[in-house]
């Protein structure tokens, strides 16, 4: 089996070569599959992420949530007692409530967005570098999402969204890695 490191490198290469058009159309297809899921329909508060560098684009999903009265929650990586962690914030307006953070990724502004109670999140859309058919996930290697997902309520739905080139048969899993309920690509729901 490939190592996490090798998989991160392979996927980075695919991402670099993907065209903007391809990323946009596949992201739209993924959003369409997501919004048709019963667990998405039933969810009131949805945690999403802000995409960067050819990740699955989340704009369609966030727009849909605003239009359909679902609450939108986004992550801020914040330092709490010197330890960096994911803190969920509710965002009501993408223009006012966000600003560029690390690597230029948009994140919630502490002075306008509000911290959201993690136990009130019904569904989390989890970013990732790669996923496998057993719904395991590899992220960027900080363990931020693994720690965050330990804190959500037990019936919170965890969904990975990814392009087909991010799907492997089998990826290495460590004890702290938290599996997902669904992985959605432009071609299928795993
Ligand atoms: N729940 C946890 N408690 C303590 N340490 C953890 C936990 N989850 C992950 N870690 C640590 O974080 C490091 C990175 O983990 P891993 O390789 O799984 O990252 P990742 O899943 O790719 O990252 P991310 O979740 O940020 O996308 C590991 O050294 C691991 O020991
Ligand atoms: Mg992990």
PDB file of C-alpha atoms and ligand atoms in Angstrom:
ATOM      1  CA  UNK A   1       0.000   0.000   0.000  1.00  0.00           C
ATOM      2  CA  UNK A   2       1.164   3.542  -0.764  1.00  0.00           C
ATOM      3  CA  UNK A   3       2.137   5.733   2.187  1.00  0.00           C
ATOM      4  CA  UNK A   4       0.101   8.801   3.171  1.00  0.00           C
ATOM      5  CA  UNK A   5       3.027  10.926   2.039  1.00  0.00           C
ATOM      6  CA  UNK A   6       3.156   9.394  -1.440  1.00  0.00           C
ATOM      7  CA  UNK A   7      -0.620   9.686  -1.855  1.00  0.00           C
ATOM      8  CA  UNK A   8      -0.490  13.375  -0.874  1.00  0.00           C
ATOM      9  CA  UNK A   9       2.196  13.940  -3.516  1.00  0.00           C
ATOM     10  CA  UNK A  10       0.326  12.031  -6.246  1.00  0.00           C
ATOM     11  CA  UNK A  11      -2.905  13.908  -5.676  1.00  0.00           C
ATOM     12  CA  UNK A  12      -1.120  17.288  -5.574  1.00  0.00           C
ATOM     13  CA  UNK A  13       0.195  16.484  -9.054  1.00  0.00           C
ATOM     14  CA  UNK A  14      -3.295  15.692 -10.440  1.00  0.00           C
ATOM     15  CA  UNK A  15      -4.693  18.818  -8.840  1.00  0.00           C
ATOM     16  CA  UNK A  16      -2.073  20.997 -10.500  1.00  0.00           C
ATOM     17  CA  UNK A  17      -2.929  19.649 -13.930  1.00  0.00           C
ATOM     18  CA  UNK A  18      -6.736  19.950 -13.601  1.00  0.00           C
ATOM     19  CA  UNK A  19      -8.278  22.785 -15.624  1.00  0.00           C
ATOM     20  CA  UNK A  20     -10.476  25.454 -14.075  1.00  0.00           C
ATOM     21  CA  UNK A  21     -13.357  24.394 -16.321  1.00  0.00           C
ATOM     22  CA  UNK A  22     -13.072  20.758 -15.276  1.00  0.00           C
ATOM     23  CA  UNK A  23     -12.922  21.689 -11.590  1.00  0.00           C
ATOM     24  CA  UNK A  24     -16.015  23.887 -11.964  1.00  0.00           C
ATOM     25  CA  UNK A  25     -18.169  21.372 -13.819  1.00  0.00           C
ATOM     26  CA  UNK A  26     -17.221  18.434 -11.599  1.00  0.00           C
ATOM     27  CA  UNK A  27     -17.785  20.547  -8.470  1.00  0.00           C
ATOM     28  CA  UNK A  28     -21.275  21.405  -9.753  1.00  0.00           C
ATOM     29  CA  UNK A  29     -22.022  17.703 -10.335  1.00  0.00           C
ATOM     30  CA  UNK A  30     -20.809  16.839  -6.815  1.00  0.00           C
ATOM     31  CA  UNK A  31     -23.000  19.577  -5.303  1.00  0.00           C
ATOM     32  CA  UNK A  32     -26.034  18.207  -7.180  1.00  0.00           C
ATOM     33  CA  UNK A  33     -25.457  14.727  -5.765  1.00  0.00           C
ATOM     34  CA  UNK A  34     -24.960  16.099  -2.260  1.00  0.00           C
ATOM     35  CA  UNK A  35     -28.125  18.208  -2.120  1.00  0.00           C
ATOM     36  CA  UNK A  36     -30.241  15.204  -3.148  1.00  0.00           C
ATOM     37  CA  UNK A  37     -29.119  13.129  -0.136  1.00  0.00           C
ATOM     38  CA  UNK A  38     -31.777  12.621   2.543  1.00  0.00           C
ATOM     39  CA  UNK A  39     -29.325  13.422   5.317  1.00  0.00           C
ATOM     40  CA  UNK A  40     -28.458  16.715   3.609  1.00  0.00           C
ATOM     41  CA  UNK A  41     -32.131  17.597   3.164  1.00  0.00           C
ATOM     42  CA  UNK A  42     -32.769  16.864   6.844  1.00  0.00           C
ATOM     43  CA  UNK A  43     -29.829  18.962   8.071  1.00  0.00           C
ATOM     44  CA  UNK A  44     -30.343  22.471   9.397  1.00  0.00           C
ATOM     45  CA  UNK A  45     -26.758  23.454  10.191  1.00  0.00           C
ATOM     46  CA  UNK A  46     -24.120  22.516   7.625  1.00  0.00           C
ATOM     47  CA  UNK A  47     -20.418  22.901   8.142  1.00  0.00           C
ATOM     48  CA  UNK A  48     -18.579  23.445   4.880  1.00  0.00           C
ATOM     49  CA  UNK A  49     -15.062  24.586   3.933  1.00  0.00           C
ATOM     50  CA  UNK A  50     -13.633  27.244   1.633  1.00  0.00           C
ATOM     51  CA  UNK A  51     -11.867  25.592  -1.311  1.00  0.00           C
ATOM     52  CA  UNK A  52      -8.414  26.523  -2.528  1.00  0.00           C
ATOM     53  CA  UNK A  53      -6.011  25.317  -5.220  1.00  0.00           C
ATOM     54  CA  UNK A  54      -8.333  23.088  -7.248  1.00  0.00           C
ATOM     55  CA  UNK A  55     -10.129  21.436  -4.347  1.00  0.00           C
ATOM     56  CA  UNK A  56     -13.791  20.623  -4.960  1.00  0.00           C
ATOM     57  CA  UNK A  57     -15.411  24.064  -5.075  1.00  0.00           C
ATOM     58  CA  UNK A  58     -17.984  24.645  -2.360  1.00  0.00           C
ATOM     59  CA  UNK A  59     -19.620  27.827  -3.714  1.00  0.00           C
ATOM     60  CA  UNK A  60     -22.630  25.971  -5.148  1.00  0.00           C
ATOM     61  CA  UNK A  61     -23.256  24.206  -1.862  1.00  0.00           C
ATOM     62  CA  UNK A  62     -22.968  27.350   0.251  1.00  0.00           C
ATOM     63  CA  UNK A  63     -25.299  29.291  -2.087  1.00  0.00           C
ATOM     64  CA  UNK A  64     -27.822  26.472  -1.925  1.00  0.00           C
ATOM     65  CA  UNK A  65     -27.721  26.497   1.881  1.00  0.00           C
ATOM     66  CA  UNK A  66     -28.298  30.254   2.083  1.00  0.00           C
ATOM     67  CA  UNK A  67     -31.180  30.037  -0.412  1.00  0.00           C
ATOM     68  CA  UNK A  68     -32.828  27.172   1.449  1.00  0.00           C
ATOM     69  CA  UNK A  69     -32.579  28.548   4.954  1.00  0.00           C
ATOM     70  CA  UNK A  70     -29.813  26.228   6.143  1.00  0.00           C
ATOM     71  CA  UNK A  71     -27.243  27.669   8.522  1.00  0.00           C
ATOM     72  CA  UNK A  72     -23.697  27.793   7.130  1.00  0.00           C
ATOM     73  CA  UNK A  73     -20.735  27.064   9.374  1.00  0.00           C
ATOM     74  CA  UNK A  74     -17.093  27.435   8.294  1.00  0.00           C
ATOM     75  CA  UNK A  75     -13.823  26.494  10.010  1.00  0.00           C
ATOM     76  CA  UNK A  76     -11.288  28.885  11.488  1.00  0.00           C
ATOM     77  CA  UNK A  77      -7.943  27.393  12.464  1.00  0.00           C
ATOM     78  CA  UNK A  78      -7.276  29.211  15.708  1.00  0.00           C
ATOM     79  CA  UNK A  79      -4.644  28.921  18.399  1.00  0.00           C
ATOM     80  CA  UNK A  80      -6.225  28.018  21.744  1.00  0.00           C
ATOM     81  CA  UNK A  81      -3.702  27.950  24.625  1.00  0.00           C
ATOM     82  CA  UNK A  82      -0.965  27.590  22.043  1.00  0.00           C
ATOM     83  CA  UNK A  83      -2.641  24.627  20.351  1.00  0.00           C
ATOM     84  CA  UNK A  84      -3.983  25.100  16.862  1.00  0.00           C
ATOM     85  CA  UNK A  85      -7.469  23.733  16.307  1.00  0.00           C
ATOM     86  CA  UNK A  86     -10.517  23.997  14.075  1.00  0.00           C
ATOM     87  CA  UNK A  87     -13.154  26.319  15.541  1.00  0.00           C
ATOM     88  CA  UNK A  88     -16.577  26.430  13.818  1.00  0.00           C
ATOM     89  CA  UNK A  89     -18.095  29.864  13.062  1.00  0.00           C
ATOM     90  CA  UNK A  90     -21.517  30.655  11.623  1.00  0.00           C
ATOM     91  CA  UNK A  91     -21.318  32.795   8.509  1.00  0.00           C
ATOM     92  CA  UNK A  92     -24.352  34.699   7.232  1.00  0.00           C
ATOM     93  CA  UNK A  93     -22.712  36.787   4.522  1.00  0.00           C
ATOM     94  CA  UNK A  94     -19.652  35.658   2.565  1.00  0.00           C
ATOM     95  CA  UNK A  95     -18.571  39.234   1.805  1.00  0.00           C
ATOM     96  CA  UNK A  96     -18.648  40.586   5.353  1.00  0.00           C
ATOM     97  CA  UNK A  97     -17.848  37.549   7.456  1.00  0.00           C
ATOM     98  CA  UNK A  98     -14.684  36.236   5.771  1.00  0.00           C
ATOM     99  CA  UNK A  99     -11.117  37.337   5.200  1.00  0.00           C
ATOM    100  CA  UNK A 100      -7.996  35.676   3.783  1.00  0.00           C
ATOM    101  CA  UNK A 101      -6.057  33.632   6.353  1.00  0.00           C
ATOM    102  CA  UNK A 102      -3.182  31.162   6.089  1.00  0.00           C
ATOM    103  CA  UNK A 103      -2.252  30.451   2.418  1.00  0.00           C
ATOM    104  CA  UNK A 104      -4.870  33.020   1.392  1.00  0.00           C
ATOM    105  CA  UNK A 105      -7.745  30.660   2.191  1.00  0.00           C
ATOM    106  CA  UNK A 106     -10.845  32.601   3.201  1.00  0.00           C
ATOM    107  CA  UNK A 107     -11.793  32.104   6.840  1.00  0.00           C
ATOM    108  CA  UNK A 108     -14.352  33.558   9.254  1.00  0.00           C
ATOM    109  CA  UNK A 109     -13.588  36.992  10.747  1.00  0.00           C
ATOM    110  CA  UNK A 110     -13.681  36.867  14.524  1.00  0.00           C
ATOM    111  CA  UNK A 111     -15.081  40.401  14.627  1.00  0.00           C
ATOM    112  CA  UNK A 112     -18.185  39.634  12.567  1.00  0.00           C
ATOM    113  CA  UNK A 113     -18.853  35.875  12.440  1.00  0.00           C
ATOM    114  CA  UNK A 114     -19.887  34.052  15.608  1.00  0.00           C
ATOM    115  CA  UNK A 115     -18.546  30.866  17.147  1.00  0.00           C
ATOM    116  CA  UNK A 116     -21.054  28.062  16.518  1.00  0.00           C
ATOM    117  CA  UNK A 117     -21.796  25.304  19.028  1.00  0.00           C
ATOM    118  CA  UNK A 118     -20.126  22.192  17.614  1.00  0.00           C
ATOM    119  CA  UNK A 119     -22.941  19.967  18.974  1.00  0.00           C
ATOM    120  CA  UNK A 120     -25.468  21.827  16.826  1.00  0.00           C
ATOM    121  CA  UNK A 121     -23.766  20.916  13.566  1.00  0.00           C
ATOM    122  CA  UNK A 122     -25.915  18.350  11.700  1.00  0.00           C
ATOM    123  CA  UNK A 123     -23.610  17.659   8.767  1.00  0.00           C
ATOM    124  CA  UNK A 124     -19.923  18.294   8.085  1.00  0.00           C
ATOM    125  CA  UNK A 125     -18.468  18.465   4.596  1.00  0.00           C
ATOM    126  CA  UNK A 126     -14.900  17.387   5.181  1.00  0.00           C
ATOM    127  CA  UNK A 127     -12.109  18.449   2.844  1.00  0.00           C
ATOM    128  CA  UNK A 128      -9.418  15.924   2.108  1.00  0.00           C
ATOM    129  CA  UNK A 129      -6.503  15.033  -0.107  1.00  0.00           C
ATOM    130  CA  UNK A 130      -7.609  11.445  -0.766  1.00  0.00           C
ATOM    131  CA  UNK A 131     -10.319   8.970   0.211  1.00  0.00           C
ATOM    132  CA  UNK A 132     -10.832   5.233  -0.236  1.00  0.00           C
ATOM    133  CA  UNK A 133     -13.781   2.998  -0.992  1.00  0.00           C
ATOM    134  CA  UNK A 134     -14.046   2.202   2.731  1.00  0.00           C
ATOM    135  CA  UNK A 135     -14.724   5.966   3.266  1.00  0.00           C
ATOM    136  CA  UNK A 136     -11.394   6.549   4.963  1.00  0.00           C
ATOM    137  CA  UNK A 137      -9.713   9.906   4.538  1.00  0.00           C
ATOM    138  CA  UNK A 138      -6.282  11.467   4.252  1.00  0.00           C
ATOM    139  CA  UNK A 139      -5.994  15.203   4.921  1.00  0.00           C
ATOM    140  CA  UNK A 140      -3.088  17.603   4.770  1.00  0.00           C
ATOM    141  CA  UNK A 141      -1.328  15.991   7.699  1.00  0.00           C
ATOM    142  CA  UNK A 142      -2.058  18.228  10.674  1.00  0.00           C
ATOM    143  CA  UNK A 143      -4.748  16.065  12.257  1.00  0.00           C
ATOM    144  CA  UNK A 144      -7.027  19.124  12.545  1.00  0.00           C
ATOM    145  CA  UNK A 145     -10.116  17.424  11.171  1.00  0.00           C
ATOM    146  CA  UNK A 146      -9.505  14.171  13.048  1.00  0.00           C
ATOM    147  CA  UNK A 147      -9.507  16.119  16.311  1.00  0.00           C
ATOM    148  CA  UNK A 148     -12.465  18.240  15.273  1.00  0.00           C
ATOM    149  CA  UNK A 149     -14.599  15.256  14.219  1.00  0.00           C
ATOM    150  CA  UNK A 150     -14.148  13.703  17.664  1.00  0.00           C
ATOM    151  CA  UNK A 151     -16.186  16.592  19.088  1.00  0.00           C
ATOM    152  CA  UNK A 152     -19.251  16.566  16.817  1.00  0.00           C
ATOM    153  CA  UNK A 153     -22.478  14.932  18.019  1.00  0.00           C
ATOM    154  CA  UNK A 154     -22.731  11.161  17.393  1.00  0.00           C
ATOM    155  CA  UNK A 155     -25.420  11.476  14.710  1.00  0.00           C
ATOM    156  CA  UNK A 156     -23.683  14.270  12.808  1.00  0.00           C
ATOM    157  CA  UNK A 157     -23.270  13.171   9.166  1.00  0.00           C
ATOM    158  CA  UNK A 158     -19.688  13.343   7.900  1.00  0.00           C
ATOM    159  CA  UNK A 159     -19.298  13.657   4.147  1.00  0.00           C
ATOM    160  CA  UNK A 160     -16.136  13.809   2.062  1.00  0.00           C
ATOM    161  CA  UNK A 161     -16.331  15.453  -1.364  1.00  0.00           C
ATOM    162  CA  UNK A 162     -13.653  14.699  -3.943  1.00  0.00           C
ATOM    163  CA  UNK A 163     -12.822  14.237  -7.589  1.00  0.00           C
ATOM    164  CA  UNK A 164     -12.392  10.674  -8.876  1.00  0.00           C
ATOM    165  CA  UNK A 165      -8.603  11.155  -9.057  1.00  0.00           C
ATOM    166  CA  UNK A 166      -8.632  11.469  -5.262  1.00  0.00           C
ATOM    167  CA  UNK A 167     -10.220   8.030  -4.735  1.00  0.00           C
ATOM    168  CA  UNK A 168      -8.006   5.021  -3.936  1.00  0.00           C
ATOM    169  CA  UNK A 169      -8.956   1.377  -3.281  1.00  0.00           C
ATOM    170  CA  UNK A 170      -7.167   1.362   0.024  1.00  0.00           C
ATOM    171  CA  UNK A 171      -5.366   4.104   1.942  1.00  0.00           C
ATOM    172  CA  UNK A 172      -3.379   3.715   5.176  1.00  0.00           C
ATOM    173  CA  UNK A 173      -5.528   4.221   8.274  1.00  0.00           C
ATOM    174  CA  UNK A 174      -4.214   5.066  11.728  1.00  0.00           C
ATOM    175  CA  UNK A 175      -6.062   4.727  15.018  1.00  0.00           C
ATOM    176  CA  UNK A 176      -6.936   8.439  15.219  1.00  0.00           C
ATOM    177  CA  UNK A 177      -8.344   8.621  11.652  1.00  0.00           C
ATOM    178  CA  UNK A 178     -12.097   9.061  11.630  1.00  0.00           C
ATOM    179  CA  UNK A 179     -14.015   7.420   8.738  1.00  0.00           C
ATOM    180  CA  UNK A 180     -16.827   9.243   6.923  1.00  0.00           C
ATOM    181  CA  UNK A 181     -20.477   8.344   6.291  1.00  0.00           C
ATOM    182  CA  UNK A 182     -20.342   9.170   2.569  1.00  0.00           C
ATOM    183  CA  UNK A 183     -17.800  10.157  -0.032  1.00  0.00           C
ATOM    184  CA  UNK A 184     -19.257  11.951  -3.065  1.00  0.00           C
ATOM    185  CA  UNK A 185     -17.454  12.320  -6.396  1.00  0.00           C
ATOM    186  CA  UNK A 186     -18.553  13.596  -9.812  1.00  0.00           C
ATOM    187  CA  UNK A 187     -19.360   9.969 -10.720  1.00  0.00           C
ATOM    188  CA  UNK A 188     -20.685   8.226  -7.633  1.00  0.00           C
ATOM    189  CA  UNK A 189     -21.630   8.156  -3.995  1.00  0.00           C
ATOM    190  CA  UNK A 190     -19.449   5.818  -1.963  1.00  0.00           C
TER     191      UNK A 190
HETATM  192  N1  LIG B   1      -7.489  12.836  17.804  1.00  0.00           N
HETATM  193  C1  LIG B   1      -6.175  13.057  17.841  1.00  0.00           C
HETATM  194  N2  LIG B   1      -5.528  13.254  19.004  1.00  0.00           N
HETATM  195  C2  LIG B   1      -4.220  13.471  19.025  1.00  0.00           C
HETATM  196  N3  LIG B   1      -3.440  13.537  17.946  1.00  0.00           N
HETATM  197  C3  LIG B   1      -4.011  13.362  16.756  1.00  0.00           C
HETATM  198  C4  LIG B   1      -5.413  13.117  16.640  1.00  0.00           C
HETATM  199  N4  LIG B   1      -5.705  13.001  15.331  1.00  0.00           N
HETATM  200  C5  LIG B   1      -4.542  13.165  14.673  1.00  0.00           C
HETATM  201  N5  LIG B   1      -3.531  13.378  15.510  1.00  0.00           N
HETATM  202  C6  LIG B   1      -2.111  13.573  15.127  1.00  0.00           C
HETATM  203  O1  LIG B   1      -2.049  14.459  14.012  1.00  0.00           O
HETATM  204  C7  LIG B   1      -1.023  14.035  13.100  1.00  0.00           C
HETATM  205  C8  LIG B   1      -1.524  14.022  11.685  1.00  0.00           C
HETATM  206  O2  LIG B   1      -2.539  13.048  11.515  1.00  0.00           O
HETATM  207  P1  LIG B   1      -2.980  12.566  10.065  1.00  0.00           P
HETATM  208  O3  LIG B   1      -1.807  12.121   9.254  1.00  0.00           O
HETATM  209  O4  LIG B   1      -4.135  11.615  10.216  1.00  0.00           O
HETATM  210  O5  LIG B   1      -3.487  13.957   9.434  1.00  0.00           O
HETATM  211  P2  LIG B   1      -4.655  14.246   8.426  1.00  0.00           P
HETATM  212  O6  LIG B   1      -5.867  13.446   8.709  1.00  0.00           O
HETATM  213  O7  LIG B   1      -4.089  14.137   7.049  1.00  0.00           O
HETATM  214  O8  LIG B   1      -4.873  15.788   8.750  1.00  0.00           O
HETATM  215  P3  LIG B   1      -6.176  16.721   8.800  1.00  0.00           P
HETATM  216  O9  LIG B   1      -7.190  16.057   9.685  1.00  0.00           O
HETATM  217  O10 LIG B   1      -5.664  18.020   9.367  1.00  0.00           O
HETATM  218  O11 LIG B   1      -6.672  16.902   7.407  1.00  0.00           O
HETATM  219  C9  LIG B   1      -0.570  12.664  13.558  1.00  0.00           C
HETATM  220  O12 LIG B   1       0.731  12.787  14.058  1.00  0.00           O
HETATM  221  C10 LIG B   1      -1.539  12.259  14.633  1.00  0.00           C
HETATM  222  O13 LIG B   1      -0.908  11.561  15.692  1.00  0.00           O
HETATM  223 MG1  LIG B   2      -6.072  11.690   9.607  1.00  0.00          MG
END
